[in-house]
mmCIF file of C-alpha atoms in Angstrom:
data_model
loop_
_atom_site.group_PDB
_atom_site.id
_atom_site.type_symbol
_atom_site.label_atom_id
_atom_site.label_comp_id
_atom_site.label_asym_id
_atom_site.label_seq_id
_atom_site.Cartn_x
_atom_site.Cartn_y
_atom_site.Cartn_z
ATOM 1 C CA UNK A 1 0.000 0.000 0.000
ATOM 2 C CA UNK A 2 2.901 2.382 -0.246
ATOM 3 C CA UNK A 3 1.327 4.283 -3.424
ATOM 4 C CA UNK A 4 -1.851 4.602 -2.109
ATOM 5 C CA UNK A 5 -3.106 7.812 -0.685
ATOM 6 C CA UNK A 6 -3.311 8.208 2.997
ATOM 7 C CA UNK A 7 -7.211 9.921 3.531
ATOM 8 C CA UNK A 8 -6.564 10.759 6.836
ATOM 9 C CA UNK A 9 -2.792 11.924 6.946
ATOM 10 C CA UNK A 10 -4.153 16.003 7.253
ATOM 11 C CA UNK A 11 -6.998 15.098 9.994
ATOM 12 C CA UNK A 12 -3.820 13.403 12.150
ATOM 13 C CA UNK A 13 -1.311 15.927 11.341
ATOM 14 C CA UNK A 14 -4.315 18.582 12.785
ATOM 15 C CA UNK A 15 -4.751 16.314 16.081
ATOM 16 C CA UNK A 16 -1.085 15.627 16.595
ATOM 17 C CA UNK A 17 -0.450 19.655 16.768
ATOM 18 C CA UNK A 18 -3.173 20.503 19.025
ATOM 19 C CA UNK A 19 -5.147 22.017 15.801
ATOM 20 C CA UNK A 20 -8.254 20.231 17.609
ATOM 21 C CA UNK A 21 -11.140 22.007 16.236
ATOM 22 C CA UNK A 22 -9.235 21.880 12.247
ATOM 23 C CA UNK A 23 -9.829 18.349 12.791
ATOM 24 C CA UNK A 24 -12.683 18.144 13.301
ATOM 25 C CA UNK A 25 -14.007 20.687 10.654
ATOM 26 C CA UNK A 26 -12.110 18.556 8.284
ATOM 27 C CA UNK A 27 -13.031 15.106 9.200
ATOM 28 C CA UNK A 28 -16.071 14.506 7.184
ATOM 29 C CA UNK A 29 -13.980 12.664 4.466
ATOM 30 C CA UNK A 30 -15.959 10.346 1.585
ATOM 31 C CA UNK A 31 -14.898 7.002 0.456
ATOM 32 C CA UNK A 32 -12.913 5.816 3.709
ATOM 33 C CA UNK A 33 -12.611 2.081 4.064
ATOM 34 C CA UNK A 34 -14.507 0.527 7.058
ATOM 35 C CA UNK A 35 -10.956 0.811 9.556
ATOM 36 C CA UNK A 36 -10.141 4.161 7.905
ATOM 37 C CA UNK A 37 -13.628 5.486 9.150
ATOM 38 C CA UNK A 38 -13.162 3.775 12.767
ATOM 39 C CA UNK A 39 -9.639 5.888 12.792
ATOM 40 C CA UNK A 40 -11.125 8.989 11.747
ATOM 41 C CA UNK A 41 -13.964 9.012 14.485
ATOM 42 C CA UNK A 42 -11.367 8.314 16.839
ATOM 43 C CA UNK A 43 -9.419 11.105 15.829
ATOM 44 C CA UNK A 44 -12.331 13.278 15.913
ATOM 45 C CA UNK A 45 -13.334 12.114 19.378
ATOM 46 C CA UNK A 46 -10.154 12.357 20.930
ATOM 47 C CA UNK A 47 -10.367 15.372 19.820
ATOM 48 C CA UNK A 48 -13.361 16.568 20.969
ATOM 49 C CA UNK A 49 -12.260 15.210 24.511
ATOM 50 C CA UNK A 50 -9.010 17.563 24.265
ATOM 51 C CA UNK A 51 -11.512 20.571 23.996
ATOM 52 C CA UNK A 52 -13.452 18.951 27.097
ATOM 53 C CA UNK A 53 -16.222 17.968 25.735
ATOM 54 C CA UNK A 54 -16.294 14.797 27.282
ATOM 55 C CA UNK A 55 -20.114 14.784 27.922
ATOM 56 C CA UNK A 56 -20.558 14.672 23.398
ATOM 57 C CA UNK A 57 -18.247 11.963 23.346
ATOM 58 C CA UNK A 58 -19.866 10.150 26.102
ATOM 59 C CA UNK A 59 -23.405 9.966 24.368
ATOM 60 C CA UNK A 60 -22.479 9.636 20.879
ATOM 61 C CA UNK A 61 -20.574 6.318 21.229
ATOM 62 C CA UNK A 62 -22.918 3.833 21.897
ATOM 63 C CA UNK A 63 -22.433 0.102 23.575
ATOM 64 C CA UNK A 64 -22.510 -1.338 19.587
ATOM 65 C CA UNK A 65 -19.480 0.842 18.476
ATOM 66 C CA UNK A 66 -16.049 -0.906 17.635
ATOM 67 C CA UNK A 67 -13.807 -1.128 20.343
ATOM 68 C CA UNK A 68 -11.513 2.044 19.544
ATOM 69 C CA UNK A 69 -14.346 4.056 19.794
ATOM 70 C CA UNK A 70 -14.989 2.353 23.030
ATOM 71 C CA UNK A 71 -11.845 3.007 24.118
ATOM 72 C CA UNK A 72 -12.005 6.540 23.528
ATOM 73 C CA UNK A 73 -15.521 6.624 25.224
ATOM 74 C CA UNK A 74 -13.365 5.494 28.250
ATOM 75 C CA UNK A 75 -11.040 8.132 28.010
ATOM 76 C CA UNK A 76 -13.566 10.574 28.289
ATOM 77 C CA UNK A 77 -15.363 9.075 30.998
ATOM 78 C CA UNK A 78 -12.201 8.523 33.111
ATOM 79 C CA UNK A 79 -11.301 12.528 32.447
ATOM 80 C CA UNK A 80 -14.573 14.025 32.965
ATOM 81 C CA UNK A 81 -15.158 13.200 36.895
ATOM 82 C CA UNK A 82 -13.362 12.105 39.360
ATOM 83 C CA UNK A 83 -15.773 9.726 40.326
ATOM 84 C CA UNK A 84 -15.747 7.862 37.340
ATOM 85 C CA UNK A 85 -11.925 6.551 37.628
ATOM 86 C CA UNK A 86 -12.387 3.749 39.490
ATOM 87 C CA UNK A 87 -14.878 2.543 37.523
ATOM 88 C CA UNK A 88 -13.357 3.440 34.177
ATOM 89 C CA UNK A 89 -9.784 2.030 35.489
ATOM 90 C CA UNK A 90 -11.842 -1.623 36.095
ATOM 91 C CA UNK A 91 -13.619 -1.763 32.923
ATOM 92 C CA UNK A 92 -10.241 -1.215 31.130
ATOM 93 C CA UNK A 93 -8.603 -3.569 33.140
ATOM 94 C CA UNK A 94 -10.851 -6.170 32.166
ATOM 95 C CA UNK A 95 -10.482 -4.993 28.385
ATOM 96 C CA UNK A 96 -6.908 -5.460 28.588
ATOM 97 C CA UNK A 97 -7.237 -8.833 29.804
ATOM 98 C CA UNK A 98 -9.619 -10.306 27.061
ATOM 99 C CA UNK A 99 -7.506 -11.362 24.379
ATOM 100 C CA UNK A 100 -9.821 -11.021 21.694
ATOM 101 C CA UNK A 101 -9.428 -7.323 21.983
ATOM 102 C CA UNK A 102 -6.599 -5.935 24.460
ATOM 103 C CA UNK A 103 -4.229 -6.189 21.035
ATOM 104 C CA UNK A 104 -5.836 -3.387 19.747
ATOM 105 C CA UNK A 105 -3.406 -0.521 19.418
ATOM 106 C CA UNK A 106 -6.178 2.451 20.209
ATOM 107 C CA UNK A 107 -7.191 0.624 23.200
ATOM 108 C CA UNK A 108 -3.464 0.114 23.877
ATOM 109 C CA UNK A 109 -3.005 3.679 23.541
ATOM 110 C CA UNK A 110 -5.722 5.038 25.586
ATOM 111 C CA UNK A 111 -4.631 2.126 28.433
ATOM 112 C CA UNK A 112 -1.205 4.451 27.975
ATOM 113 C CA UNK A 113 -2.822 7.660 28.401
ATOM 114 C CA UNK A 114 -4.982 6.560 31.463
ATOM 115 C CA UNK A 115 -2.362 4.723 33.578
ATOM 116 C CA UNK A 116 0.260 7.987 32.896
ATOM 117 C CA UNK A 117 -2.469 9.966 34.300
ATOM 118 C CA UNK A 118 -2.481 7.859 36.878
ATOM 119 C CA UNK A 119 1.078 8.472 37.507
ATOM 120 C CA UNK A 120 1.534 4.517 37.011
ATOM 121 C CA UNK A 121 3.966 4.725 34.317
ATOM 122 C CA UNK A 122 4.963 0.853 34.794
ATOM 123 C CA UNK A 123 1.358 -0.275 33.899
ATOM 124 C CA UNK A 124 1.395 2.744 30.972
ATOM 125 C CA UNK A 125 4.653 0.805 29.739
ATOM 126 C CA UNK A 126 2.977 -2.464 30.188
ATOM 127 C CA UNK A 127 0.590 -1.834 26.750
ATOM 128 C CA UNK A 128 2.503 0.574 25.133
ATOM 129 C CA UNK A 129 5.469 -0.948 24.987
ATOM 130 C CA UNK A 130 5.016 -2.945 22.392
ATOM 131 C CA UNK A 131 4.668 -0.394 20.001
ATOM 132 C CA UNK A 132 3.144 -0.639 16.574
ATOM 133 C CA UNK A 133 1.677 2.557 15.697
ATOM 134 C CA UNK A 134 4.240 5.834 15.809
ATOM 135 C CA UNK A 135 1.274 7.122 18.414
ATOM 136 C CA UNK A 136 2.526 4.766 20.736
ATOM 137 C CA UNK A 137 6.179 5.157 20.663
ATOM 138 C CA UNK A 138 5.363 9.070 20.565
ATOM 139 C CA UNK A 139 3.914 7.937 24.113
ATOM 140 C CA UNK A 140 6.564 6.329 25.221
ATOM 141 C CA UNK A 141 8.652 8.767 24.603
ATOM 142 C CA UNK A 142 6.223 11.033 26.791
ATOM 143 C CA UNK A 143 5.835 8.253 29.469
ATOM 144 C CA UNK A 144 10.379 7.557 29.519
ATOM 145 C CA UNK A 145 10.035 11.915 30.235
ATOM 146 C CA UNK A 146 7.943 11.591 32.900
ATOM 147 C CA UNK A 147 9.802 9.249 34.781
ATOM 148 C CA UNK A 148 13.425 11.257 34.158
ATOM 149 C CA UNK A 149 14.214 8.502 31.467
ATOM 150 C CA UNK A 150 15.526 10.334 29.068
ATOM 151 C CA UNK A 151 18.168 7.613 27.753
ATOM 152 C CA UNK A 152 15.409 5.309 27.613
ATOM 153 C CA UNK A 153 13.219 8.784 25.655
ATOM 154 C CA UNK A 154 15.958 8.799 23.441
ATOM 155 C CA UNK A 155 15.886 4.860 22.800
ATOM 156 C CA UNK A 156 12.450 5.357 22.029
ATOM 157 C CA UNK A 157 13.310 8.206 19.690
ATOM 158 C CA UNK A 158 16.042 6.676 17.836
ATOM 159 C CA UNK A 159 12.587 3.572 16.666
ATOM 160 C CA UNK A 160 10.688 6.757 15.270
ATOM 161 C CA UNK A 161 13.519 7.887 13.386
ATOM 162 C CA UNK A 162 13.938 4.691 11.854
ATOM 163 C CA UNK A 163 10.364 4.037 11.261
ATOM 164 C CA UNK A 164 9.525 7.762 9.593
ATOM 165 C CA UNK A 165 12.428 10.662 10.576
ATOM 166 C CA UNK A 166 9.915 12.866 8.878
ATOM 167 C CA UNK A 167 7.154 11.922 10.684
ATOM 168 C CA UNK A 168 5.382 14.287 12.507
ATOM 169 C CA UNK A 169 5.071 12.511 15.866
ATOM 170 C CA UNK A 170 8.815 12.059 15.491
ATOM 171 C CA UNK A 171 9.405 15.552 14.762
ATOM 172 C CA UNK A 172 7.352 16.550 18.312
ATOM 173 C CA UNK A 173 9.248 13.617 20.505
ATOM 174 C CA UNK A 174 12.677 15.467 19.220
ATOM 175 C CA UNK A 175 11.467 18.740 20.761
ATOM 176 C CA UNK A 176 10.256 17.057 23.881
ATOM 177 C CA UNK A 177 13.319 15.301 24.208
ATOM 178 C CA UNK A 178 15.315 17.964 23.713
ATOM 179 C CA UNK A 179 13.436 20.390 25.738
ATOM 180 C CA UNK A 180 13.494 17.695 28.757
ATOM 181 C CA UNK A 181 17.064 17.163 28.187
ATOM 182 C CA UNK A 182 17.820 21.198 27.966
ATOM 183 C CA UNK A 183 15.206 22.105 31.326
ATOM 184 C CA UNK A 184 17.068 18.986 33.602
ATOM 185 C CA UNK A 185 20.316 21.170 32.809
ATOM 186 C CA UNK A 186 19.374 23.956 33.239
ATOM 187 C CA UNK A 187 20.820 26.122 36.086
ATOM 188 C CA UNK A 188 17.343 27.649 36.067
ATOM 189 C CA UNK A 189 15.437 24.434 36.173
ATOM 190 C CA UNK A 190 12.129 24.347 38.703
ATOM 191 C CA UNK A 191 12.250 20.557 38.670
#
């Protein structure tokens, strides 16, 4: 599939650089395939949730949606009350453990995202580690930074590059790494 055209390359490259709302205005796309579609409403959701509106993302995906979605739907219930961690924490748990599903790499991702914001950057690594998409080794990357890992950041880094140097997820773990690396030298740092 090299020469074929990648639909959704602008609607990532707008969520990837915080241009959440130019996502979403762009996102009604014709013609996607049936996992092209599922990656695009997760893109649009996710985005949605970084503008906070968790409550839209909450009623639109219902029960019958494909698992992504229903990953995402997660993420937005875990982030939009503190009450519903616990709750959203268990039901992913028990995602991750059914094997007919826990290998897929949005639900691996949003597993990431969760359990960082949890501050439990072991169980982050746990389904993120793998890899497979350049989302997740952009999270690593974020994950290896928030422990003070930055050899292991770099590691991390050094798969992008291989993978796609031009890459914008790759280009964004450069600057965190190098802005992590420049702050913990700093004479000025806060940390």
């Amino acid at each position: 599939m090299a020469g074929a055209p990648d639909h959704l390359f602008n609607l990532r490259n707008n969520f990837y650089l915080g241009a959440y709302q130019a996502a979403i205005n762009t996102s009604d796309l014709p013609n996607l395939s049936p996992d092209d579609a599922v990656e695009r409403d997760s893109l649009v959701y996710r985005s949605y949730i970084a503008l906070a509106s968790y409550q839209l993302v909450i009623h639109e995906i219902d029960d019958a949606a494909a698992t992504p979605l229903q990953a995402v739907k997660l993420l937005a219930l875990y982030l939009s009350s503190p009450e519903n961690k616990e709750s959203t924490i268990s039901s992913l748990k028990e995602w991750l453990a059914d094997s007919a599903i826990a290998n897929n790499a949005i639900l691996r991702l949003i597993a990431g995202i969760i359990f960082m914001h949890e501050e439990d950057y072991n169980e982050a690594l746990k389904h993120t580690n793998a890899g497979g998409t350049m989302e997740l080794h952009a999270l690593n990357v974020q994950i290896f930074l928030k422990m003070h890992r930055s050899d292991y950041a770099e590691k991390q880094l050094r798969i992008m590059q291989q993978i796609d140097e031009d890459h914008t997820l790759t280009q964004l773990a450069t600057a965190w790494l190098n802005l992590a690396v420049v702050s913990a030298s700093s004479p000025f740092s806060y940390n």
